[in-house]
């Protein structure tokens, strides 16, 4: 799992690519993955569907406002009996929300 950030020309936004590795996708038996977070009010149906790549990893790119940080998770197999919410392995940081859940954090400079 990894995050890559690219600032836009104006510098007010950044394109953030989220990636779930082939190994983790295999471990989770991932058939479908959605990245969700406070940028979509944690609603799976408003999250970003990740594309499966040739190597079996999953990837999605989202444009986010600069100067902010965003909590997020990967929802693996949403709506299925084996659905699970997973953190990124190497986020910018981890935070605990008001419900005591650990979430990944991406910081956009």
Coordinates of C-alpha atoms in Angstrom, one line a residue:
X1 CA 0.0 0.0 0.0
X2 CA 1.3 3.4 -0.8
X3 CA 0.4 7.0 -1.5
X4 CA 1.9 9.3 -4.2
X5 CA 1.1 13.0 -4.3
X6 CA 1.5 15.5 -7.2
X7 CA 0.8 19.2 -6.8
X8 CA -1.3 20.8 -9.6
X9 CA 0.1 23.7 -11.5
X10 CA -1.9 26.2 -9.4
X11 CA -0.6 24.6 -6.2
X12 CA -4.1 24.8 -4.6
X13 CA -4.8 21.1 -5.2
X14 CA -2.9 17.8 -5.3
X15 CA -3.5 14.6 -7.2
X16 CA -3.2 11.8 -4.8
X17 CA -2.8 8.2 -6.0
X18 CA -3.7 5.5 -3.5
X19 CA -2.4 2.0 -4.1
X20 CA -3.2 -1.4 -2.5
X21 CA -0.3 -3.7 -3.2
X22 CA -0.7 -7.1 -5.0
X23 CA 0.4 -8.9 -1.8
X24 CA -2.3 -7.1 0.3
X25 CA -4.9 -7.6 -2.4
X26 CA -4.1 -11.3 -2.3
X27 CA -4.1 -11.5 1.5
X28 CA -7.5 -9.8 1.6
X29 CA -8.9 -11.9 -1.4
X30 CA -9.7 -8.5 -2.9
X31 CA -12.2 -8.4 -5.8
X32 CA -13.2 -4.8 -5.4
X33 CA -11.7 -2.0 -3.4
X34 CA -12.9 1.6 -2.7
X35 CA -10.9 4.3 -1.0
X36 CA -13.1 6.3 1.5
X37 CA -12.4 9.0 4.0
X38 CA -13.5 12.3 5.4
X39 CA -13.2 13.7 1.8
X40 CA -16.3 11.7 0.9
X41 CA -17.9 11.7 4.4
X42 CA -16.9 8.0 4.8
X43 CA -19.6 6.9 2.5
X44 CA -18.6 3.9 0.4
X45 CA -21.0 4.8 -2.4
X46 CA -19.3 8.2 -2.7
X47 CA -15.7 6.9 -2.3
X48 CA -13.4 6.3 -5.2
X49 CA -13.5 2.9 -6.9
X50 CA -10.0 1.6 -7.3
X51 CA -8.9 0.0 -10.6
X52 CA -7.3 -3.4 -10.6
X53 CA -3.9 -3.3 -12.4
X54 CA -2.3 -6.1 -14.4
X55 CA -0.1 -7.0 -11.5
X56 CA -3.1 -7.6 -9.3
X57 CA -2.7 -4.3 -7.3
X58 CA -5.5 -1.7 -7.0
X59 CA -5.0 2.0 -7.7
X60 CA -7.1 5.2 -7.6
X61 CA -6.3 8.9 -8.0
X62 CA -8.2 11.6 -6.3
X63 CA -7.8 15.4 -6.5
X64 CA -7.7 16.9 -3.0
X65 CA -7.3 20.5 -1.6
X66 CA -3.8 21.5 -0.6
X67 CA -3.1 22.7 2.9
X68 CA -5.2 20.0 4.5
X69 CA -5.0 16.5 5.9
X70 CA -7.5 13.7 5.2
X71 CA -8.3 10.5 7.1
X72 CA -8.9 7.5 4.9
X73 CA -9.2 3.7 4.6
X74 CA -9.6 1.1 2.0
X75 CA -12.9 -0.8 1.9
X76 CA -12.2 -4.3 0.5
X77 CA -15.1 -6.2 -1.1
X78 CA -17.7 -3.6 0.0
X79 CA -21.2 -5.0 0.5
X80 CA -20.0 -8.6 0.6
X81 CA -19.8 -11.0 3.6
X82 CA -16.0 -10.7 3.7
X83 CA -16.0 -6.9 3.6
X84 CA -13.2 -5.3 5.6
X85 CA -11.9 -1.8 6.2
X86 CA -8.1 -1.5 6.1
X87 CA -5.5 1.1 6.8
X88 CA -2.7 2.0 4.4
X89 CA 0.7 0.4 5.5
X90 CA 2.7 3.6 5.0
X91 CA 0.4 6.7 5.3
X92 CA 1.8 10.1 6.3
X93 CA 0.5 9.2 9.8
X94 CA -2.2 7.4 11.7
X95 CA -4.9 9.0 13.8
X96 CA -7.5 7.8 16.2
X97 CA -11.0 9.1 15.5
X98 CA -13.7 10.0 18.1
X99 CA -15.0 6.4 18.0
X100 CA -11.6 5.0 18.8
X101 CA -10.9 3.7 15.3
X102 CA -7.4 3.9 13.8
X103 CA -7.4 5.7 10.4
X104 CA -4.7 6.4 7.9
X105 CA -3.8 10.1 7.3
X106 CA -2.6 11.8 4.1
X107 CA -1.2 15.3 4.5
X108 CA -1.4 17.6 1.4
X109 CA 1.1 20.4 1.6

